[in-house]
Amino acid sequence: MSAKTEQEPSPETSKDERVAASWRLPLTLKGVARYRLGLTGGCLVAFFILFSFLGPMVYQSNQNNVDTLNALLEPSSEHLLGTDAQGFDVLGRLMQGGQISLQIGFFAALIATVTGTLYGAAAGLIGGKTDAVMMRFVDILMAIPFLFVALIVSTRFNPSVLSLSIVLGLFSWLVPARLVRSEVLSLRTRDYVSAARSMGAGKWRLVLTHLIPNALGVVIVNITFQVADTILAVATLGFLGFGLSYPETDWGGQLSSGVNYLLSGYWWLIYPVGLCLVGLVLAFNLVGEALRDVVDKRRTV
Amino acid sequence: MVRYIVKRLGTSLIVVIGISIVVFVLLHFMAGAPGRSVLGPTASADAVAAFNREHGFDQPLVVQYLSYVSEVLRGNLGQSFKLNQSVSDLLSDNAGRSAMLSLAALVLAVIIAIPLGTYQATKRNSASDTALTGVTFLLYASPQFFIALLAIEIFSIKLGIFPSQASQSNSPFVIFTDPVAMALPVLTLAASNIAVFARYQRSSTLDQLGQDYIKVARAKGVSERGIIRNHLVRNSSLPLITLIGVSVPSLLAGNLIVESVFNYPGLGLLFINSLQREDYPVLLAYTLIGGVLTVLGTLIADVVLAAADPRIKLS
């Protein structure tokens, strides 16, 4: 009875579902709207990349030295978004924080995707007991509260772009591993794979040239969600006080130092950075949703 | 059914054992032997070595793990050297308050999300559905601490309805005795879950709407309202059971953030404070408990779903 999988989203984790479940929307106006939303998301992502990496060339500000004489200034023509408690220009600080968020987001997603893809492909292809053990290991890691571990690790390693990327990446490969494994399991019985095998293709050749490229759709969809999740995780670490340390800065840390001035009404220390954070995460989620529709459509054909 | 439960219990047990090994080893490499951090930087190397020997921290890792597990099974979660208090006492002092906070937020999220998602699905692609989808999407992308800050700004600073700090009472039932002071923490924690649950409920209702039994009900002349109330909600809410079961980790993470923003003395705040104190025995114990709760959440959800949905084949 396959009714279960057809009638209900399957009882996997919510993240798997975000990636794998199809929403069965009619391909009418809604489809166009989705496409538009995806495009909007893509434009937003591009905007944030330009803002963070090219912005500092256009809008130059002192981000190296504390300047207490010019601390907590209101927005003016000189400082478009005012200055923070250390006298740093807030707009320039936002650009720096954006660089960090994007770098860690992409780098962690890269680590997670490469690790997860290889692991999942190996498990799916080897099959049998090895597969069972490998996937049980994924179950185990999946059940460990990820934020807790990231926080604990950050007490020992001085957080930097590299260390945070590695920590966050090494705890996010589980979802791509599951996705790729199930893709490989469904692909390996296909005719073209048997054909390649009968022609004497080795296991790794099969994985690299046939299985991974065909599983790429779900992997790419997952990357966009992964980047969004990583940016949120970095911000959460920063907000809780376990993010990057001076002179580096991240959006979570900026927001948490702005909190002290909530009562004073210094809105420029809270809302710009909050909106950047929500905007960037939203942008990646929109792109992910749109890409998933594309991948699903290809599948149903 | 019994066989299914026994089998699920068995696999869960294996996963729990795995979690304990991974977390223990990880914390071992993070914390090292606690002698130096307990006795301070001025203590002599001999004193540190003596302390570690006395507490068994010089034993091989396997021995330390086995003795930790045998202590945990007897209900002893270790000793917080920083606070000179047993970890079990520390955790049980705070567990009730965190549990009530999570439970209240979870119940609130479900009560709001089911009607919301059902409404959206029955009015799909209408202006109100699109607007609500936008709102849930926005909520979903917002970090919980930002939602908390907005809530404080609006409800506490601008409107002055709710205080910006949670109740500091020791009672776990403070949600009932002082609901005004607990409103913002519960609302914040519920908000992110509402977004996730409502989106899920919407898509699962859409799936159900296309089913034959709905058409049959319509053909019988059941009113639209009757269909929604008697047929649709019951079936479309079933998948939500699973979602609630797997949302334990996000609830735990949410507790961490919400308790820290609103200064609510629960397990989350204890965890944050223990991080700052580098109080590893507490961190180890709570991470383990978090892992066990996660496994339990999935297990209970699977069993409840299997009991509630006769279509599920127990294999």
XYZ file of C-alpha atoms in Angstrom:
616
model
C 0.000 0.000 0.000
C 1.729 3.060 -1.194
C -1.150 5.262 -0.142
C 0.843 6.704 2.683
C 3.525 8.321 0.658
C 1.036 9.605 -1.858
C -1.463 11.074 0.521
C 0.744 12.628 3.116
C 4.100 14.257 3.319
C 6.333 11.468 4.536
C 7.309 11.461 8.203
C 10.935 12.433 7.795
C 12.447 15.464 9.436
C 10.992 18.811 8.581
C 14.101 19.855 6.722
C 14.084 16.831 4.472
C 10.514 17.660 3.718
C 11.260 21.224 2.843
C 13.512 19.865 0.185
C 11.799 16.708 -0.940
C 8.077 17.155 -0.525
C 6.217 18.355 -3.530
C 3.517 20.889 -2.927
C 1.369 19.841 -5.859
C 0.436 23.309 -6.856
C -1.379 23.829 -10.113
C 1.005 25.045 -12.792
C -1.050 28.115 -13.473
C -0.893 31.612 -12.105
C 0.611 30.244 -8.946
C 3.485 28.770 -10.926
C 4.208 32.135 -12.460
C 4.020 33.778 -9.034
C 6.497 31.236 -7.675
C 8.839 31.907 -10.546
C 8.582 35.633 -9.888
C 9.216 35.108 -6.180
C 12.259 32.984 -6.988
C 13.532 35.719 -9.264
C 12.958 38.302 -6.538
C 14.898 36.090 -4.147
C 17.736 35.761 -6.652
C 17.864 39.527 -7.141
C 17.916 40.030 -3.362
C 20.809 37.579 -3.005
C 22.689 39.392 -5.781
C 21.952 42.706 -4.086
C 23.363 41.509 -0.767
C 26.490 40.116 -2.444
C 27.114 43.431 -4.206
C 26.227 45.405 -1.074
C 28.627 43.435 1.115
C 31.596 42.997 -1.206
C 31.477 46.007 -3.526
C 29.663 48.343 -1.139
C 32.762 49.153 0.943
C 34.511 50.438 -2.216
C 31.728 52.891 -2.913
C 30.854 53.799 0.660
C 34.113 54.109 2.523
C 34.104 54.231 6.291
C 36.528 53.655 9.122
C 36.064 50.073 10.324
C 39.450 49.620 11.963
C 39.720 52.042 14.857
C 37.423 52.666 17.780
C 36.292 56.288 17.718
C 34.481 57.014 20.972
C 34.219 60.738 20.227
C 31.847 59.862 17.392
C 29.943 57.092 19.171
C 26.163 56.657 18.901
C 25.683 59.432 16.366
C 22.306 59.716 14.692
C 22.121 59.055 10.951
C 23.440 62.026 9.007
C 24.918 62.790 5.608
C 28.315 61.788 6.963
C 27.110 58.511 8.526
C 24.063 57.391 6.559
C 22.995 54.965 9.271
C 24.683 56.627 12.222
C 27.415 55.101 14.361
C 27.454 52.420 17.052
C 28.747 52.480 20.618
C 32.350 52.125 19.422
C 31.989 54.881 16.866
C 31.947 52.542 13.874
C 29.833 53.606 10.917
C 26.772 51.321 11.017
C 26.269 51.075 7.254
C 29.902 50.091 6.735
C 29.589 47.638 9.618
C 26.555 46.068 7.953
C 28.603 45.479 4.802
C 31.343 43.778 6.817
C 28.819 41.636 8.643
C 27.242 40.719 5.322
C 30.602 39.552 3.972
C 31.041 37.311 6.997
C 27.511 35.892 6.773
C 27.817 35.117 3.074
C 31.322 33.685 3.350
C 30.431 31.368 6.213
C 27.088 30.496 4.621
C 28.619 29.445 1.312
C 31.709 27.825 2.754
C 29.768 25.773 5.302
C 27.269 24.765 2.633
C 30.154 23.683 0.411
C 31.688 21.539 3.152
C 28.310 20.061 4.059
C 27.354 19.353 0.468
C 30.603 17.720 -0.566
C 30.776 15.594 2.593
C 27.092 14.709 2.505
C 27.015 13.913 -1.196
C 29.993 11.582 -1.062
C 28.759 9.915 2.145
C 25.207 9.486 0.882
C 26.326 8.237 -2.514
C 28.686 5.740 -0.919
C 26.010 4.457 1.465
C 23.411 4.127 -1.261
C 25.751 2.390 -3.649
C 27.394 -0.040 -1.240
C 24.053 -0.908 0.333
C 23.479 -3.793 2.705
C 24.876 -3.781 6.224
C 27.390 -1.004 5.552
C 24.572 1.238 4.364
C 22.501 0.428 7.454
C 25.390 1.239 9.785
C 26.275 4.420 7.888
C 22.723 5.691 7.975
C 22.267 4.800 11.631
C 25.294 6.987 12.300
C 23.472 9.800 10.483
C 20.399 9.166 12.664
C 22.565 9.477 15.754
C 24.154 12.770 14.719
C 20.769 14.060 13.590
C 19.363 13.605 17.098
C 22.095 15.648 18.778
C 20.912 19.232 19.239
C 23.083 21.026 16.743
C 22.998 24.500 18.302
C 24.130 23.076 21.653
C 27.145 21.420 20.103
C 28.053 24.473 18.031
C 27.942 26.598 21.187
C 30.049 24.130 23.156
C 32.648 23.932 20.391
C 32.798 27.729 20.193
C 33.934 27.892 23.837
C 37.154 26.162 22.802
C 37.885 27.480 19.335
C 38.214 31.197 18.883
C 35.455 31.761 16.361
C 36.726 32.822 12.944
C 35.245 32.584 9.478
C 37.162 29.376 8.902
C 36.438 27.678 12.232
C 32.736 28.597 12.173
C 32.401 27.378 8.578
C 33.985 24.065 9.456
C 31.925 23.562 12.617
C 28.645 24.519 10.977
C 29.512 22.610 7.804
C 30.428 19.450 9.664
C 27.065 19.445 11.397
C 24.967 20.093 8.312
C 26.051 17.319 5.977
C 23.420 14.962 7.350
C 20.502 16.240 5.299
C 22.360 16.170 1.956
C 23.664 12.697 2.856
C 20.108 11.398 3.330
C 18.861 13.115 0.205
C 21.655 11.837 -2.010
C 21.368 8.330 -0.593
C 17.678 8.077 -1.377
C 18.289 9.580 -4.816
C 21.027 7.028 -5.483
C 18.820 4.181 -4.255
C 16.142 5.149 -6.730
C 18.600 5.841 -9.536
C 20.774 2.757 -9.256
C 18.115 0.451 -10.622
C 17.621 2.606 -13.715
C 18.589 1.147 -17.060
C 21.382 3.537 -17.870
C 23.125 2.713 -14.622
C 22.869 -1.031 -15.234
C 24.130 -0.408 -18.756
C 27.147 1.464 -17.492
C 27.747 -1.254 -14.922
C 27.531 -4.024 -17.496
C 30.087 -2.147 -19.565
C 32.436 -2.512 -16.641
C 32.276 0.909 -15.048
C 33.760 0.891 -11.564
C 31.786 1.883 -8.502
C 33.335 5.301 -8.083
C 33.072 6.010 -11.772
C 29.376 5.187 -11.538
C 28.989 7.514 -8.591
C 30.907 10.412 -10.062
C 29.756 10.352 -13.658
C 26.242 8.987 -13.401
C 24.693 9.122 -9.980
C 25.883 12.418 -8.532
C 25.084 14.488 -11.636
C 21.576 13.058 -11.625
C 21.102 13.676 -7.931
C 22.365 17.213 -8.386
C 18.901 18.754 -8.482
C 17.997 17.919 -4.897
C 21.513 18.786 -3.783
C 21.365 22.264 -5.287
C 17.944 22.902 -3.779
C 19.355 21.832 -0.452
C 22.351 24.169 -0.764
C 20.166 27.258 -0.879
C 18.272 26.210 2.261
C 21.574 25.258 3.861
C 23.042 28.704 3.273
C 19.941 30.290 4.823
C 20.127 27.997 7.845
C 23.849 28.637 8.306
C 23.373 32.401 8.193
C 20.704 32.051 10.874
C 22.971 29.816 12.953
C 25.902 32.235 12.737
C 23.625 35.091 13.728
C 22.291 33.082 16.672
C 25.805 32.275 17.887
C 26.746 35.930 17.515
C 23.639 37.113 19.310
C 24.303 34.786 22.239
C 27.826 36.163 22.485
C 29.728 33.293 20.885
C 30.323 34.792 17.470
C 33.274 36.489 15.867
C 35.367 38.735 18.006
C 36.634 42.233 17.339
C 37.720 43.523 14.823
C 35.636 41.029 12.864
C 31.925 41.411 13.210
C 28.732 39.563 12.348
C 25.109 40.604 12.181
C 24.086 38.613 15.258
C 26.746 40.284 17.370
C 25.785 43.717 16.019
C 22.154 43.123 16.902
C 22.995 41.948 20.396
C 25.067 45.056 21.121
C 22.234 47.168 19.721
C 19.835 45.625 22.226
C 21.398 47.682 25.004
C 20.058 50.782 23.295
C 16.525 49.514 22.666
C 15.184 51.744 25.427
C 17.130 54.785 24.240
C 15.400 54.616 20.882
C 18.581 54.217 18.826
C 16.676 52.427 16.074
C 19.621 52.449 13.644
C 21.465 49.969 15.832
C 18.673 47.383 15.620
C 16.390 47.624 12.605
C 18.866 47.902 9.698
C 20.804 44.834 10.814
C 17.621 42.916 11.663
C 16.148 43.680 8.248
C 19.370 42.635 6.500
C 19.296 39.327 8.352
C 15.636 38.610 7.601
C 16.047 39.815 4.014
C 19.034 37.621 3.229
C 17.542 34.498 4.825
C 14.223 35.146 3.095
C 16.019 35.615 -0.230
C 17.748 32.227 -0.019
C 14.522 30.528 1.046
C 12.655 32.048 -1.921
C 15.339 30.853 -4.333
C 15.215 27.402 -2.731
C 11.435 27.140 -3.023
C 11.530 28.152 -6.676
C 14.382 25.754 -7.496
C 12.559 22.931 -5.757
C 9.546 23.491 -7.969
C 11.789 23.224 -11.013
C 13.423 20.011 -9.759
C 10.061 18.483 -8.863
C 8.634 19.337 -12.242
C 11.521 17.659 -13.992
C 10.907 14.609 -11.884
C 7.236 14.246 -12.681
C 7.892 14.482 -16.421
C 1.295 -2.849 17.086
C 3.145 -4.134 20.149
C 5.812 -5.623 17.898
C 6.153 -2.325 16.086
C 6.581 -0.442 19.353
C 9.156 -2.935 20.621
C 11.100 -2.672 17.384
C 11.031 1.128 17.433
C 12.143 1.058 21.083
C 15.091 -1.130 20.119
C 16.326 1.156 17.336
C 15.791 4.201 19.551
C 17.892 2.609 22.251
C 20.740 2.056 19.784
C 20.526 5.676 18.673
C 20.537 6.870 22.309
C 23.662 4.806 23.037
C 25.280 6.277 19.922
C 24.361 9.800 21.008
C 25.883 9.246 24.433
C 29.164 8.023 22.912
C 29.436 10.868 20.392
C 28.529 13.599 22.893
C 30.767 12.163 25.612
C 33.779 11.898 23.318
C 33.174 15.369 21.890
C 32.893 16.967 25.323
C 35.966 15.051 26.458
C 38.024 16.664 23.713
C 36.487 20.086 24.317
C 36.822 20.079 28.104
C 39.833 17.907 28.817
C 40.474 16.875 32.407
C 38.807 19.452 34.667
C 41.612 19.629 37.259
C 43.250 22.771 35.871
C 40.035 24.724 35.425
C 38.746 23.731 38.878
C 41.907 24.484 40.832
C 42.827 27.590 38.871
C 45.925 28.721 36.959
C 48.068 29.076 40.086
C 47.637 25.471 41.286
C 50.709 23.257 41.035
C 50.902 20.559 38.386
C 51.001 17.936 41.154
C 47.773 19.201 42.694
C 46.061 19.185 39.292
C 47.262 15.648 38.606
C 46.136 14.549 42.064
C 42.683 16.061 41.542
C 42.288 14.365 38.173
C 43.450 11.028 39.610
C 41.090 11.304 42.567
C 38.068 11.898 40.302
C 39.097 9.278 37.759
C 39.889 11.719 34.962
C 43.252 10.045 34.306
C 41.575 6.778 33.294
C 41.304 5.719 29.640
C 38.369 7.299 27.791
C 36.463 4.005 27.583
C 36.636 3.523 31.346
C 35.529 7.106 31.957
C 32.618 6.668 29.551
C 31.462 3.426 31.139
C 31.636 4.821 34.648
C 29.745 7.951 33.513
C 27.023 5.818 31.950
C 26.688 3.633 35.024
C 26.358 6.769 37.162
C 23.790 8.274 34.776
C 21.734 5.082 34.938
C 21.652 5.497 38.695
C 20.360 9.045 38.245
C 23.660 10.795 38.926
C 24.533 13.173 36.086
C 27.860 14.233 37.550
C 29.068 17.174 39.545
C 29.312 20.818 38.558
C 32.702 21.757 39.963
C 32.092 25.421 39.214
C 28.938 25.576 41.312
C 29.825 22.695 43.626
C 26.382 21.255 43.090
C 25.150 18.034 41.554
C 24.159 18.404 37.916
C 20.950 16.433 38.523
C 19.832 18.982 41.123
C 20.710 21.911 38.870
C 18.797 20.482 35.943
C 15.757 19.345 37.920
C 15.520 22.797 39.537
C 15.056 24.343 36.102
C 13.455 21.575 34.036
C 9.862 22.237 35.099
C 9.946 25.885 34.108
C 11.450 25.143 30.693
C 9.022 22.296 30.068
C 6.018 24.467 30.875
C 7.302 27.270 28.650
C 7.839 24.885 25.714
C 4.517 23.146 26.270
C 2.580 26.408 26.416
C 4.270 27.644 23.230
C 3.668 24.320 21.477
C -0.018 24.195 22.412
C -0.483 27.807 21.357
C 1.280 27.168 18.045
C -0.887 24.136 17.261
C -4.116 25.901 18.254
C -3.312 28.784 15.927
C -1.614 26.900 13.094
C -4.286 24.242 12.413
C -7.152 26.669 11.758
C -4.777 29.041 9.968
C -3.385 26.419 7.596
C -6.825 24.895 6.996
C -8.291 28.310 6.233
C -5.463 29.053 3.796
C -5.926 25.744 2.012
C -9.700 26.078 1.656
C -9.234 29.623 0.333
C -6.141 28.746 -1.668
C -4.661 31.323 -4.010
C -7.005 33.998 -2.698
C -5.627 37.336 -1.587
C -5.893 36.387 2.079
C -4.086 33.081 1.483
C -1.267 34.850 -0.344
C -0.978 37.470 2.380
C -0.906 34.835 5.125
C 1.657 32.781 3.191
C 3.783 35.912 3.015
C 3.493 36.465 6.740
C 4.377 32.872 7.626
C 7.282 32.958 5.181
C 8.575 36.143 6.771
C 8.182 34.715 10.272
C 9.978 31.596 9.143
C 12.961 33.601 7.897
C 13.186 35.739 11.030
C 15.628 34.701 13.720
C 13.865 34.101 17.012
C 15.906 36.730 18.809
C 14.787 39.348 16.298
C 11.144 38.347 16.808
C 11.750 38.642 20.548
C 13.255 42.123 20.164
C 10.360 43.281 17.992
C 7.905 41.889 20.541
C 9.668 43.783 23.331
C 9.750 46.984 21.264
C 6.059 46.808 20.390
C 4.347 45.257 23.406
C 6.597 46.385 26.172
C 8.228 49.683 25.188
C 5.621 51.235 22.864
C 2.374 49.804 24.219
C 3.464 48.939 27.732
C 1.158 45.901 27.921
C 3.649 43.188 28.806
C 6.917 43.411 30.766
C 10.160 42.885 28.831
C 11.479 40.433 31.395
C 9.917 37.061 32.137
C 8.709 36.196 35.610
C 11.587 35.347 37.947
C 9.425 33.093 40.078
C 10.728 29.665 41.035
C 7.447 27.925 40.347
C 7.144 25.890 37.157
C 3.483 26.926 36.992
C 4.307 30.597 36.688
C 2.607 30.604 33.283
C -0.712 30.216 35.088
C 0.045 32.349 38.106
C 1.657 35.235 36.231
C 0.529 35.010 32.603
C 1.196 38.686 31.875
C 4.898 38.322 32.618
C 5.098 35.140 30.535
C 3.165 36.410 27.521
C 6.109 37.616 25.454
C 8.355 34.558 25.945
C 5.495 32.193 25.070
C 4.406 34.277 22.071
C 7.956 34.540 20.728
C 8.600 30.840 21.092
C 5.239 30.048 19.507
C 5.680 32.460 16.575
C 8.363 30.508 14.676
C 6.497 27.254 15.215
C 3.244 28.769 13.988
C 5.001 29.623 10.739
C 6.309 26.071 10.261
C 3.145 24.292 11.380
C 0.771 26.509 9.374
C 2.712 26.008 6.136
C 2.676 22.288 6.747
C -1.000 22.200 7.640
C -1.804 24.158 4.495
C -0.006 21.755 2.180
C -1.348 18.658 3.912
C -4.902 20.044 3.720
C -4.404 20.738 0.019
C -3.402 17.090 -0.397
C -6.542 15.930 1.413
C -8.880 18.217 -0.539
C -8.213 16.239 -3.693
C -9.172 12.916 -2.083
C -12.258 10.922 -3.003
C -13.814 10.964 0.448
C -14.138 14.733 0.252
C -15.922 14.416 -3.099
C -18.195 11.736 -1.630
C -19.013 13.963 1.320
C -19.805 16.824 -1.018
C -21.969 14.567 -3.165
C -23.852 13.474 -0.061
C -24.697 17.116 0.471
C -22.517 17.769 3.512
C -21.987 21.497 3.912
C -18.521 22.943 3.275
C -18.241 23.773 6.948
C -19.243 20.214 7.862
C -16.652 18.827 5.487
C -13.939 20.936 7.024
C -14.954 20.185 10.591
C -15.835 16.499 10.372
C -13.649 15.196 7.571
C -10.830 17.464 6.595
C -9.191 18.713 9.772
C -8.977 15.323 11.372
C -7.149 13.777 8.429
C -5.027 16.743 7.478
C -3.754 17.254 11.039
C -2.332 13.743 11.273
C 0.984 14.601 9.585
C 1.352 17.449 12.057
C 1.848 14.834 14.805
C 5.088 13.822 13.105
C 6.145 17.396 12.656
C 5.598 18.156 16.349
C 7.608 15.046 17.212
C 10.604 16.123 15.165
C 10.416 19.748 16.299
C 11.959 18.933 19.691
C 15.445 20.184 18.678
C 14.080 23.475 17.416
C 12.019 23.853 20.593
C 15.151 23.273 22.680
C 17.102 25.798 20.610
C 14.192 28.213 20.875
C 14.178 27.827 24.636
C 17.858 28.718 24.683
C 17.282 31.978 22.834
C 13.979 32.995 24.399
C 15.110 32.268 27.954
C 18.292 34.215 27.364
C 16.511 37.254 25.852
C 13.767 37.372 28.492
C 16.045 36.257 31.328
C 13.758 33.355 32.237
C 15.442 30.986 34.684
C 15.120 27.651 32.864
C 17.379 25.048 31.316
C 18.210 27.275 28.341
C 19.488 30.067 30.537
C 21.357 27.524 32.666
C 23.014 26.225 29.487
C 24.078 29.730 28.395
C 25.436 30.523 31.855
C 27.259 27.191 31.958
C 28.864 28.016 28.597
C 30.190 31.239 30.042
C 31.428 29.404 33.157
C 32.846 26.622 30.945
C 30.964 24.275 33.242
C 31.278 21.198 31.033
C 29.518 18.593 33.227
C 26.305 20.646 32.969
C 26.753 21.123 29.225
C 27.372 17.403 28.751
C 24.302 16.402 30.738
C 21.931 18.846 29.065
C 23.179 18.005 25.556
C 22.623 14.313 26.314
C 19.139 15.032 27.619
C 18.437 17.084 24.508
C 19.458 14.140 22.334
C 17.306 11.712 24.312
C 14.321 14.092 24.131
C 14.788 14.343 20.378
C 14.741 10.564 20.004
C 11.721 10.337 22.335
C 9.878 12.992 20.328
C 10.309 11.066 17.077
C 9.465 7.770 18.760
C 6.264 9.055 20.375
C 5.213 10.764 17.151
C 5.704 7.550 15.164
C 3.759 5.454 17.653
C 0.931 7.976 17.994
C 0.710 8.341 14.241
C 0.652 4.574 13.755
C -2.134 4.329 16.320
C -4.085 7.249 14.871
C -3.759 6.411 11.191
C -4.886 2.884 10.313
C -3.506 3.253 6.785
C 0.070 3.089 7.986
C 1.631 -0.294 7.441
C 3.840 -1.295 10.327
C 6.882 -2.693 8.650
